[in-house]
């Protein structure tokens, strides 16, 4: 019997009953992220897909695809997009490997600061790098200004930024750190004892790089290169801000059809093609990387 001063005799010695916890099914935890993904990404993508098969006349038809695929502008934009992306990726791989090699294995003052700056550089918007190049090599940039002051000419010789090679240069400048970041992480795991042993046996630096360092860097090169390739295929700001009027890539064609021509079905068709290429490349990369790791 309970008393005013506490529980009755023996009540304190009884073990407390465990509280019943109602288990939540595991699949319920997936509902919130799937719902957010559906609203933010899948629903807009579904709208683009629906618009791509909805001609201006109404109804559902593949006529927008037929018209876009038959146009010379689409074929030229697809070719330009692919070769610019491939050239930029190749340049990023070569330049990124060389720079990461110097930062990781050649001691010099400020090496750690340079490595930290790469992380900061990754957060820069692409148009900012393009504007910096325009200030240096643009038609009214510093290089042309110095040339005009030195020679008295009305204009300078540097006009390559408005050409496809200017776009490639801008993309290499901006995307090279995306290759360097995984390379620096991979180089930090390289056993320096192997390098010292190869050097003590008389191996030259080029051979050490080729036989010791490069095999360790191949997975990082594949990861960084695939990422840069996909990013270059979808790059819009760099092409726009360089002012290269004769360079039309798939993203620029989407902009042109949607904003300038008000051809929304055609713009959605080009967007669907661009997404399909990007997803296909990513899937191919996953297959190749899985087989390489097996």
PDB file of C-alpha atoms in Angstrom:
ATOM      1  CA  UNK A   1       0.000   0.000   0.000  1.00  0.00           C
ATOM      2  CA  UNK A   2       1.300   3.400  -0.897  1.00  0.00           C
ATOM      3  CA  UNK A   3       1.979   5.925   1.838  1.00  0.00           C
ATOM      4  CA  UNK A   4       2.132   9.724   1.720  1.00  0.00           C
ATOM      5  CA  UNK A   5       5.904   9.427   1.937  1.00  0.00           C
ATOM      6  CA  UNK A   6       6.558   7.122  -1.046  1.00  0.00           C
ATOM      7  CA  UNK A   7       5.722   3.805  -2.632  1.00  0.00           C
ATOM      8  CA  UNK A   8       4.535   0.876  -0.630  1.00  0.00           C
ATOM      9  CA  UNK A   9       6.793  -1.910   0.540  1.00  0.00           C
ATOM     10  CA  UNK A  10       8.565  -3.760  -2.258  1.00  0.00           C
ATOM     11  CA  UNK A  11       7.530  -1.238  -4.973  1.00  0.00           C
ATOM     12  CA  UNK A  12      11.043   0.215  -5.318  1.00  0.00           C
ATOM     13  CA  UNK A  13      12.581  -3.238  -5.848  1.00  0.00           C
ATOM     14  CA  UNK A  14      10.404  -4.067  -8.839  1.00  0.00           C
ATOM     15  CA  UNK A  15      12.075  -3.620 -12.213  1.00  0.00           C
ATOM     16  CA  UNK A  16      10.599  -0.894 -14.384  1.00  0.00           C
ATOM     17  CA  UNK A  17       8.689  -2.044 -17.416  1.00  0.00           C
ATOM     18  CA  UNK A  18      10.485  -1.181 -20.658  1.00  0.00           C
ATOM     19  CA  UNK A  19       8.648   1.348 -22.777  1.00  0.00           C
ATOM     20  CA  UNK A  20       7.283  -0.026 -25.990  1.00  0.00           C
ATOM     21  CA  UNK A  21       8.938   1.612 -29.019  1.00  0.00           C
ATOM     22  CA  UNK A  22       6.925   1.469 -32.156  1.00  0.00           C
ATOM     23  CA  UNK A  23       9.190   0.547 -35.020  1.00  0.00           C
ATOM     24  CA  UNK A  24       8.984   2.640 -38.165  1.00  0.00           C
ATOM     25  CA  UNK A  25       9.208   0.641 -41.407  1.00  0.00           C
ATOM     26  CA  UNK A  26      12.525   1.152 -43.153  1.00  0.00           C
ATOM     27  CA  UNK A  27      10.895   2.230 -46.421  1.00  0.00           C
ATOM     28  CA  UNK A  28       9.260   5.209 -44.711  1.00  0.00           C
ATOM     29  CA  UNK A  29      12.671   6.800 -44.187  1.00  0.00           C
ATOM     30  CA  UNK A  30      13.112   6.925 -47.969  1.00  0.00           C
ATOM     31  CA  UNK A  31       9.855   8.810 -48.551  1.00  0.00           C
ATOM     32  CA  UNK A  32      11.040  12.372 -47.663  1.00  0.00           C
ATOM     33  CA  UNK A  33      14.208  12.388 -49.856  1.00  0.00           C
ATOM     34  CA  UNK A  34      12.367  10.702 -52.733  1.00  0.00           C
ATOM     35  CA  UNK A  35       9.565  13.267 -52.477  1.00  0.00           C
ATOM     36  CA  UNK A  36      12.036  16.163 -52.504  1.00  0.00           C
ATOM     37  CA  UNK A  37      13.869  14.613 -55.483  1.00  0.00           C
ATOM     38  CA  UNK A  38      10.593  14.160 -57.358  1.00  0.00           C
ATOM     39  CA  UNK A  39       9.491  17.760 -56.796  1.00  0.00           C
ATOM     40  CA  UNK A  40      12.850  19.441 -57.419  1.00  0.00           C
ATOM     41  CA  UNK A  41      14.260  17.312 -60.245  1.00  0.00           C
ATOM     42  CA  UNK A  42      11.987  14.633 -61.671  1.00  0.00           C
ATOM     43  CA  UNK A  43       8.922  16.841 -62.124  1.00  0.00           C
ATOM     44  CA  UNK A  44      10.744  19.581 -64.113  1.00  0.00           C
ATOM     45  CA  UNK A  45      12.459  16.886 -66.180  1.00  0.00           C
ATOM     46  CA  UNK A  46       9.098  15.277 -66.894  1.00  0.00           C
ATOM     47  CA  UNK A  47       7.761  18.658 -68.032  1.00  0.00           C
ATOM     48  CA  UNK A  48      10.702  19.038 -70.428  1.00  0.00           C
ATOM     49  CA  UNK A  49      10.104  15.539 -71.813  1.00  0.00           C
ATOM     50  CA  UNK A  50       6.400  16.262 -72.283  1.00  0.00           C
ATOM     51  CA  UNK A  51       7.077  19.576 -74.001  1.00  0.00           C
ATOM     52  CA  UNK A  52       9.563  17.901 -76.357  1.00  0.00           C
ATOM     53  CA  UNK A  53       6.769  15.737 -77.800  1.00  0.00           C
ATOM     54  CA  UNK A  54       4.155  18.516 -77.842  1.00  0.00           C
ATOM     55  CA  UNK A  55       4.290  20.533 -81.084  1.00  0.00           C
ATOM     56  CA  UNK A  56       2.988  24.077 -81.236  1.00  0.00           C
ATOM     57  CA  UNK A  57      -0.076  22.786 -83.048  1.00  0.00           C
ATOM     58  CA  UNK A  58      -0.995  20.674 -80.019  1.00  0.00           C
ATOM     59  CA  UNK A  59      -1.297  16.961 -79.449  1.00  0.00           C
ATOM     60  CA  UNK A  60       1.514  14.488 -78.991  1.00  0.00           C
ATOM     61  CA  UNK A  61       3.991  13.852 -81.773  1.00  0.00           C
ATOM     62  CA  UNK A  62       7.656  13.155 -82.482  1.00  0.00           C
ATOM     63  CA  UNK A  63       7.662  15.918 -85.084  1.00  0.00           C
ATOM     64  CA  UNK A  64       9.840  18.236 -82.907  1.00  0.00           C
ATOM     65  CA  UNK A  65      12.528  15.527 -82.781  1.00  0.00           C
ATOM     66  CA  UNK A  66      12.353  15.017 -86.527  1.00  0.00           C
ATOM     67  CA  UNK A  67      12.692  18.733 -87.225  1.00  0.00           C
ATOM     68  CA  UNK A  68      15.571  19.244 -84.789  1.00  0.00           C
ATOM     69  CA  UNK A  69      17.536  16.180 -85.920  1.00  0.00           C
ATOM     70  CA  UNK A  70      17.135  17.217 -89.563  1.00  0.00           C
ATOM     71  CA  UNK A  71      18.407  20.755 -88.981  1.00  0.00           C
ATOM     72  CA  UNK A  72      21.985  21.711 -89.849  1.00  0.00           C
ATOM     73  CA  UNK A  73      22.193  23.910 -86.744  1.00  0.00           C
ATOM     74  CA  UNK A  74      21.671  20.933 -84.443  1.00  0.00           C
ATOM     75  CA  UNK A  75      24.298  18.791 -86.171  1.00  0.00           C
ATOM     76  CA  UNK A  76      26.841  21.613 -86.055  1.00  0.00           C
ATOM     77  CA  UNK A  77      26.065  22.316 -82.390  1.00  0.00           C
ATOM     78  CA  UNK A  78      26.432  18.621 -81.500  1.00  0.00           C
ATOM     79  CA  UNK A  79      29.768  18.367 -83.318  1.00  0.00           C
ATOM     80  CA  UNK A  80      31.052  21.594 -81.762  1.00  0.00           C
ATOM     81  CA  UNK A  81      29.964  20.520 -78.278  1.00  0.00           C
ATOM     82  CA  UNK A  82      31.679  17.143 -78.508  1.00  0.00           C
ATOM     83  CA  UNK A  83      35.017  18.327 -79.905  1.00  0.00           C
ATOM     84  CA  UNK A  84      35.264  21.304 -77.528  1.00  0.00           C
ATOM     85  CA  UNK A  85      34.470  19.037 -74.560  1.00  0.00           C
ATOM     86  CA  UNK A  86      37.020  16.416 -75.649  1.00  0.00           C
ATOM     87  CA  UNK A  87      39.741  18.985 -76.360  1.00  0.00           C
ATOM     88  CA  UNK A  88      39.128  20.771 -73.057  1.00  0.00           C
ATOM     89  CA  UNK A  89      39.158  17.494 -71.114  1.00  0.00           C
ATOM     90  CA  UNK A  90      42.427  16.413 -72.736  1.00  0.00           C
ATOM     91  CA  UNK A  91      44.011  19.763 -71.901  1.00  0.00           C
ATOM     92  CA  UNK A  92      42.769  19.580 -68.304  1.00  0.00           C
ATOM     93  CA  UNK A  93      44.177  16.063 -67.881  1.00  0.00           C
ATOM     94  CA  UNK A  94      47.624  17.004 -69.164  1.00  0.00           C
ATOM     95  CA  UNK A  95      47.885  20.344 -67.376  1.00  0.00           C
ATOM     96  CA  UNK A  96      46.259  19.052 -64.190  1.00  0.00           C
ATOM     97  CA  UNK A  97      48.598  16.054 -64.000  1.00  0.00           C
ATOM     98  CA  UNK A  98      51.693  18.209 -64.465  1.00  0.00           C
ATOM     99  CA  UNK A  99      50.628  20.831 -61.925  1.00  0.00           C
ATOM    100  CA  UNK A 100      49.554  18.230 -59.354  1.00  0.00           C
ATOM    101  CA  UNK A 101      52.860  16.423 -59.868  1.00  0.00           C
ATOM    102  CA  UNK A 102      54.824  19.588 -59.111  1.00  0.00           C
ATOM    103  CA  UNK A 103      52.721  20.498 -56.075  1.00  0.00           C
ATOM    104  CA  UNK A 104      52.868  16.990 -54.599  1.00  0.00           C
ATOM    105  CA  UNK A 105      56.482  15.977 -55.247  1.00  0.00           C
ATOM    106  CA  UNK A 106      58.511  19.157 -55.821  1.00  0.00           C
ATOM    107  CA  UNK A 107      59.018  21.037 -52.543  1.00  0.00           C
ATOM    108  CA  UNK A 108      58.787  24.795 -52.944  1.00  0.00           C
ATOM    109  CA  UNK A 109      57.757  27.683 -50.666  1.00  0.00           C
ATOM    110  CA  UNK A 110      54.007  28.181 -50.601  1.00  0.00           C
ATOM    111  CA  UNK A 111      53.162  24.721 -51.884  1.00  0.00           C
ATOM    112  CA  UNK A 112      50.591  24.122 -49.168  1.00  0.00           C
ATOM    113  CA  UNK A 113      49.007  27.526 -49.829  1.00  0.00           C
ATOM    114  CA  UNK A 114      48.687  26.671 -53.520  1.00  0.00           C
ATOM    115  CA  UNK A 115      47.024  23.378 -52.622  1.00  0.00           C
ATOM    116  CA  UNK A 116      44.525  25.203 -50.392  1.00  0.00           C
ATOM    117  CA  UNK A 117      43.863  27.764 -53.127  1.00  0.00           C
ATOM    118  CA  UNK A 118      42.762  24.956 -55.438  1.00  0.00           C
ATOM    119  CA  UNK A 119      39.942  24.129 -53.031  1.00  0.00           C
ATOM    120  CA  UNK A 120      38.874  27.774 -53.048  1.00  0.00           C
ATOM    121  CA  UNK A 121      39.152  27.959 -56.853  1.00  0.00           C
ATOM    122  CA  UNK A 122      36.589  25.164 -57.197  1.00  0.00           C
ATOM    123  CA  UNK A 123      33.946  27.472 -55.718  1.00  0.00           C
ATOM    124  CA  UNK A 124      34.491  30.232 -58.295  1.00  0.00           C
ATOM    125  CA  UNK A 125      31.744  30.711 -60.921  1.00  0.00           C
ATOM    126  CA  UNK A 126      32.831  29.936 -64.463  1.00  0.00           C
ATOM    127  CA  UNK A 127      31.930  33.375 -65.833  1.00  0.00           C
ATOM    128  CA  UNK A 128      34.348  34.993 -63.363  1.00  0.00           C
ATOM    129  CA  UNK A 129      37.311  33.167 -64.905  1.00  0.00           C
ATOM    130  CA  UNK A 130      36.063  34.061 -68.374  1.00  0.00           C
ATOM    131  CA  UNK A 131      35.831  37.737 -67.456  1.00  0.00           C
ATOM    132  CA  UNK A 132      39.393  37.609 -66.117  1.00  0.00           C
ATOM    133  CA  UNK A 133      40.576  36.221 -69.462  1.00  0.00           C
ATOM    134  CA  UNK A 134      38.638  38.953 -71.274  1.00  0.00           C
ATOM    135  CA  UNK A 135      40.394  41.605 -69.191  1.00  0.00           C
ATOM    136  CA  UNK A 136      43.741  40.174 -70.298  1.00  0.00           C
ATOM    137  CA  UNK A 137      43.181  38.902 -73.875  1.00  0.00           C
ATOM    138  CA  UNK A 138      39.934  40.571 -74.941  1.00  0.00           C
ATOM    139  CA  UNK A 139      39.731  43.057 -77.791  1.00  0.00           C
ATOM    140  CA  UNK A 140      40.023  45.876 -75.227  1.00  0.00           C
ATOM    141  CA  UNK A 141      42.137  43.867 -72.802  1.00  0.00           C
ATOM    142  CA  UNK A 142      45.563  44.565 -71.357  1.00  0.00           C
ATOM    143  CA  UNK A 143      47.501  42.504 -73.899  1.00  0.00           C
ATOM    144  CA  UNK A 144      45.974  44.305 -76.884  1.00  0.00           C
ATOM    145  CA  UNK A 145      46.358  47.644 -75.076  1.00  0.00           C
ATOM    146  CA  UNK A 146      50.071  47.077 -74.488  1.00  0.00           C
ATOM    147  CA  UNK A 147      50.529  46.025 -78.116  1.00  0.00           C
ATOM    148  CA  UNK A 148      48.731  49.147 -79.365  1.00  0.00           C
ATOM    149  CA  UNK A 149      50.822  51.400 -77.109  1.00  0.00           C
ATOM    150  CA  UNK A 150      54.065  49.772 -78.214  1.00  0.00           C
ATOM    151  CA  UNK A 151      53.374  49.653 -81.955  1.00  0.00           C
ATOM    152  CA  UNK A 152      50.855  52.444 -82.471  1.00  0.00           C
ATOM    153  CA  UNK A 153      48.433  50.035 -84.097  1.00  0.00           C
ATOM    154  CA  UNK A 154      44.713  50.655 -83.811  1.00  0.00           C
ATOM    155  CA  UNK A 155      43.994  47.134 -82.598  1.00  0.00           C
ATOM    156  CA  UNK A 156      45.992  44.330 -81.035  1.00  0.00           C
ATOM    157  CA  UNK A 157      46.606  40.844 -82.452  1.00  0.00           C
ATOM    158  CA  UNK A 158      44.866  38.916 -79.669  1.00  0.00           C
ATOM    159  CA  UNK A 159      41.371  37.972 -80.767  1.00  0.00           C
ATOM    160  CA  UNK A 160      41.333  34.236 -80.165  1.00  0.00           C
ATOM    161  CA  UNK A 161      38.919  34.370 -77.208  1.00  0.00           C
ATOM    162  CA  UNK A 162      35.973  34.743 -79.588  1.00  0.00           C
ATOM    163  CA  UNK A 163      36.983  31.562 -81.452  1.00  0.00           C
ATOM    164  CA  UNK A 164      36.405  27.911 -80.476  1.00  0.00           C
ATOM    165  CA  UNK A 165      40.005  27.714 -79.238  1.00  0.00           C
ATOM    166  CA  UNK A 166      39.310  30.629 -76.926  1.00  0.00           C
ATOM    167  CA  UNK A 167      36.438  28.647 -75.416  1.00  0.00           C
ATOM    168  CA  UNK A 168      38.753  25.640 -75.027  1.00  0.00           C
ATOM    169  CA  UNK A 169      41.360  27.809 -73.275  1.00  0.00           C
ATOM    170  CA  UNK A 170      38.752  29.236 -70.897  1.00  0.00           C
ATOM    171  CA  UNK A 171      37.398  25.785 -70.070  1.00  0.00           C
ATOM    172  CA  UNK A 172      40.887  24.390 -69.468  1.00  0.00           C
ATOM    173  CA  UNK A 173      41.642  27.325 -67.171  1.00  0.00           C
ATOM    174  CA  UNK A 174      38.465  26.815 -65.171  1.00  0.00           C
ATOM    175  CA  UNK A 175      38.180  22.997 -65.059  1.00  0.00           C
ATOM    176  CA  UNK A 176      41.828  21.996 -64.503  1.00  0.00           C
ATOM    177  CA  UNK A 177      41.469  22.190 -60.667  1.00  0.00           C
ATOM    178  CA  UNK A 178      38.665  19.616 -60.928  1.00  0.00           C
ATOM    179  CA  UNK A 179      41.325  17.196 -62.178  1.00  0.00           C
ATOM    180  CA  UNK A 180      43.993  18.341 -59.737  1.00  0.00           C
ATOM    181  CA  UNK A 181      41.903  17.802 -56.615  1.00  0.00           C
ATOM    182  CA  UNK A 182      41.529  13.992 -56.935  1.00  0.00           C
ATOM    183  CA  UNK A 183      45.106  13.739 -58.217  1.00  0.00           C
ATOM    184  CA  UNK A 184      46.515  15.478 -55.148  1.00  0.00           C
ATOM    185  CA  UNK A 185      44.489  13.130 -52.949  1.00  0.00           C
ATOM    186  CA  UNK A 186      45.876  10.136 -54.848  1.00  0.00           C
ATOM    187  CA  UNK A 187      49.455  11.438 -54.728  1.00  0.00           C
ATOM    188  CA  UNK A 188      49.212  11.831 -50.967  1.00  0.00           C
ATOM    189  CA  UNK A 189      48.753   8.043 -50.756  1.00  0.00           C
ATOM    190  CA  UNK A 190      51.798   7.203 -52.900  1.00  0.00           C
ATOM    191  CA  UNK A 191      54.522   5.407 -50.962  1.00  0.00           C
ATOM    192  CA  UNK A 192      57.561   7.677 -51.213  1.00  0.00           C
ATOM    193  CA  UNK A 193      59.794   4.698 -50.382  1.00  0.00           C
ATOM    194  CA  UNK A 194      59.100   3.320 -53.862  1.00  0.00           C
ATOM    195  CA  UNK A 195      60.172   6.602 -55.414  1.00  0.00           C
ATOM    196  CA  UNK A 196      63.341   6.699 -53.304  1.00  0.00           C
ATOM    197  CA  UNK A 197      64.140   3.082 -54.203  1.00  0.00           C
ATOM    198  CA  UNK A 198      63.645   3.741 -57.921  1.00  0.00           C
ATOM    199  CA  UNK A 199      65.823   6.855 -57.736  1.00  0.00           C
ATOM    200  CA  UNK A 200      68.568   4.961 -55.855  1.00  0.00           C
ATOM    201  CA  UNK A 201      68.573   2.327 -58.603  1.00  0.00           C
ATOM    202  CA  UNK A 202      69.273   5.008 -61.197  1.00  0.00           C
ATOM    203  CA  UNK A 203      65.773   5.562 -62.617  1.00  0.00           C
ATOM    204  CA  UNK A 204      65.327   8.975 -64.179  1.00  0.00           C
ATOM    205  CA  UNK A 205      62.426  11.250 -63.151  1.00  0.00           C
ATOM    206  CA  UNK A 206      60.492  10.569 -66.356  1.00  0.00           C
ATOM    207  CA  UNK A 207      60.695   6.817 -65.761  1.00  0.00           C
ATOM    208  CA  UNK A 208      59.675   7.186 -62.110  1.00  0.00           C
ATOM    209  CA  UNK A 209      56.645   9.194 -63.164  1.00  0.00           C
ATOM    210  CA  UNK A 210      55.728   6.682 -65.872  1.00  0.00           C
ATOM    211  CA  UNK A 211      56.212   3.464 -63.907  1.00  0.00           C
ATOM    212  CA  UNK A 212      55.618   4.435 -60.266  1.00  0.00           C
ATOM    213  CA  UNK A 213      53.420   7.523 -60.059  1.00  0.00           C
ATOM    214  CA  UNK A 214      51.229   7.267 -63.168  1.00  0.00           C
ATOM    215  CA  UNK A 215      49.739   3.833 -62.321  1.00  0.00           C
ATOM    216  CA  UNK A 216      48.652   5.194 -58.949  1.00  0.00           C
ATOM    217  CA  UNK A 217      47.141   8.259 -60.624  1.00  0.00           C
ATOM    218  CA  UNK A 218      45.064   6.465 -63.282  1.00  0.00           C
ATOM    219  CA  UNK A 219      41.884   6.055 -61.158  1.00  0.00           C
ATOM    220  CA  UNK A 220      42.039   9.730 -60.126  1.00  0.00           C
ATOM    221  CA  UNK A 221      42.637  10.767 -63.741  1.00  0.00           C
ATOM    222  CA  UNK A 222      39.629   8.717 -64.846  1.00  0.00           C
ATOM    223  CA  UNK A 223      37.432  10.242 -62.132  1.00  0.00           C
ATOM    224  CA  UNK A 224      38.534  13.819 -62.759  1.00  0.00           C
ATOM    225  CA  UNK A 225      38.495  13.450 -66.539  1.00  0.00           C
ATOM    226  CA  UNK A 226      34.992  11.992 -66.627  1.00  0.00           C
ATOM    227  CA  UNK A 227      33.699  14.766 -64.387  1.00  0.00           C
ATOM    228  CA  UNK A 228      35.310  17.467 -66.528  1.00  0.00           C
ATOM    229  CA  UNK A 229      33.961  15.893 -69.728  1.00  0.00           C
ATOM    230  CA  UNK A 230      30.397  15.953 -68.425  1.00  0.00           C
ATOM    231  CA  UNK A 231      30.787  19.523 -67.137  1.00  0.00           C
ATOM    232  CA  UNK A 232      32.223  20.724 -70.448  1.00  0.00           C
ATOM    233  CA  UNK A 233      29.361  19.140 -72.373  1.00  0.00           C
ATOM    234  CA  UNK A 234      26.902  21.163 -70.298  1.00  0.00           C
ATOM    235  CA  UNK A 235      28.894  24.407 -69.990  1.00  0.00           C
ATOM    236  CA  UNK A 236      26.940  27.526 -70.882  1.00  0.00           C
ATOM    237  CA  UNK A 237      28.435  30.513 -69.049  1.00  0.00           C
ATOM    238  CA  UNK A 238      31.920  30.270 -70.552  1.00  0.00           C
ATOM    239  CA  UNK A 239      30.650  30.140 -74.144  1.00  0.00           C
ATOM    240  CA  UNK A 240      28.276  33.030 -73.482  1.00  0.00           C
ATOM    241  CA  UNK A 241      30.774  35.330 -71.760  1.00  0.00           C
ATOM    242  CA  UNK A 242      33.617  34.798 -74.250  1.00  0.00           C
ATOM    243  CA  UNK A 243      31.404  36.410 -76.882  1.00  0.00           C
ATOM    244  CA  UNK A 244      32.157  33.648 -79.384  1.00  0.00           C
ATOM    245  CA  UNK A 245      29.213  34.302 -81.711  1.00  0.00           C
ATOM    246  CA  UNK A 246      30.203  31.586 -84.181  1.00  0.00           C
ATOM    247  CA  UNK A 247      30.484  28.930 -81.438  1.00  0.00           C
ATOM    248  CA  UNK A 248      27.138  27.255 -80.830  1.00  0.00           C
ATOM    249  CA  UNK A 249      27.060  24.346 -78.405  1.00  0.00           C
ATOM    250  CA  UNK A 250      24.029  22.355 -77.314  1.00  0.00           C
ATOM    251  CA  UNK A 251      23.379  24.540 -74.216  1.00  0.00           C
ATOM    252  CA  UNK A 252      23.701  27.652 -76.375  1.00  0.00           C
ATOM    253  CA  UNK A 253      21.283  26.132 -78.890  1.00  0.00           C
ATOM    254  CA  UNK A 254      18.764  25.535 -76.090  1.00  0.00           C
ATOM    255  CA  UNK A 255      19.100  29.192 -75.090  1.00  0.00           C
ATOM    256  CA  UNK A 256      18.775  30.363 -78.693  1.00  0.00           C
ATOM    257  CA  UNK A 257      15.679  28.311 -79.451  1.00  0.00           C
ATOM    258  CA  UNK A 258      13.923  29.103 -76.167  1.00  0.00           C
ATOM    259  CA  UNK A 259      14.767  32.800 -75.725  1.00  0.00           C
ATOM    260  CA  UNK A 260      15.466  34.131 -79.197  1.00  0.00           C
ATOM    261  CA  UNK A 261      13.196  31.957 -81.368  1.00  0.00           C
ATOM    262  CA  UNK A 262      10.493  31.027 -78.814  1.00  0.00           C
ATOM    263  CA  UNK A 263      10.708  27.458 -80.125  1.00  0.00           C
ATOM    264  CA  UNK A 264      10.062  25.711 -76.827  1.00  0.00           C
ATOM    265  CA  UNK A 265       9.500  22.180 -78.211  1.00  0.00           C
ATOM    266  CA  UNK A 266      12.776  22.414 -80.167  1.00  0.00           C
ATOM    267  CA  UNK A 267      14.616  23.741 -77.113  1.00  0.00           C
ATOM    268  CA  UNK A 268      13.291  20.856 -75.021  1.00  0.00           C
ATOM    269  CA  UNK A 269      14.388  18.344 -77.670  1.00  0.00           C
ATOM    270  CA  UNK A 270      17.957  19.687 -77.583  1.00  0.00           C
ATOM    271  CA  UNK A 271      17.869  19.676 -73.769  1.00  0.00           C
ATOM    272  CA  UNK A 272      16.731  16.044 -73.719  1.00  0.00           C
ATOM    273  CA  UNK A 273      19.564  15.090 -76.086  1.00  0.00           C
ATOM    274  CA  UNK A 274      22.081  16.942 -73.909  1.00  0.00           C
ATOM    275  CA  UNK A 275      20.844  15.179 -70.759  1.00  0.00           C
ATOM    276  CA  UNK A 276      20.889  11.793 -72.500  1.00  0.00           C
ATOM    277  CA  UNK A 277      24.495  12.266 -73.607  1.00  0.00           C
ATOM    278  CA  UNK A 278      25.580  13.319 -70.113  1.00  0.00           C
ATOM    279  CA  UNK A 279      23.813  10.421 -68.389  1.00  0.00           C
ATOM    280  CA  UNK A 280      25.145   7.971 -70.985  1.00  0.00           C
ATOM    281  CA  UNK A 281      28.720   9.133 -70.451  1.00  0.00           C
ATOM    282  CA  UNK A 282      28.325   8.847 -66.698  1.00  0.00           C
ATOM    283  CA  UNK A 283      26.929   5.321 -67.026  1.00  0.00           C
ATOM    284  CA  UNK A 284      29.798   4.331 -69.339  1.00  0.00           C
ATOM    285  CA  UNK A 285      32.293   5.685 -66.832  1.00  0.00           C
ATOM    286  CA  UNK A 286      30.723   3.652 -64.029  1.00  0.00           C
ATOM    287  CA  UNK A 287      30.887   0.463 -66.115  1.00  0.00           C
ATOM    288  CA  UNK A 288      34.508   1.021 -67.113  1.00  0.00           C
ATOM    289  CA  UNK A 289      35.595   1.922 -63.574  1.00  0.00           C
ATOM    290  CA  UNK A 290      33.815  -1.145 -62.156  1.00  0.00           C
ATOM    291  CA  UNK A 291      35.530  -3.466 -64.631  1.00  0.00           C
ATOM    292  CA  UNK A 292      38.895  -1.828 -64.013  1.00  0.00           C
ATOM    293  CA  UNK A 293      38.503  -2.346 -60.289  1.00  0.00           C
ATOM    294  CA  UNK A 294      37.411  -5.980 -60.617  1.00  0.00           C
TER     295      UNK A 294
END
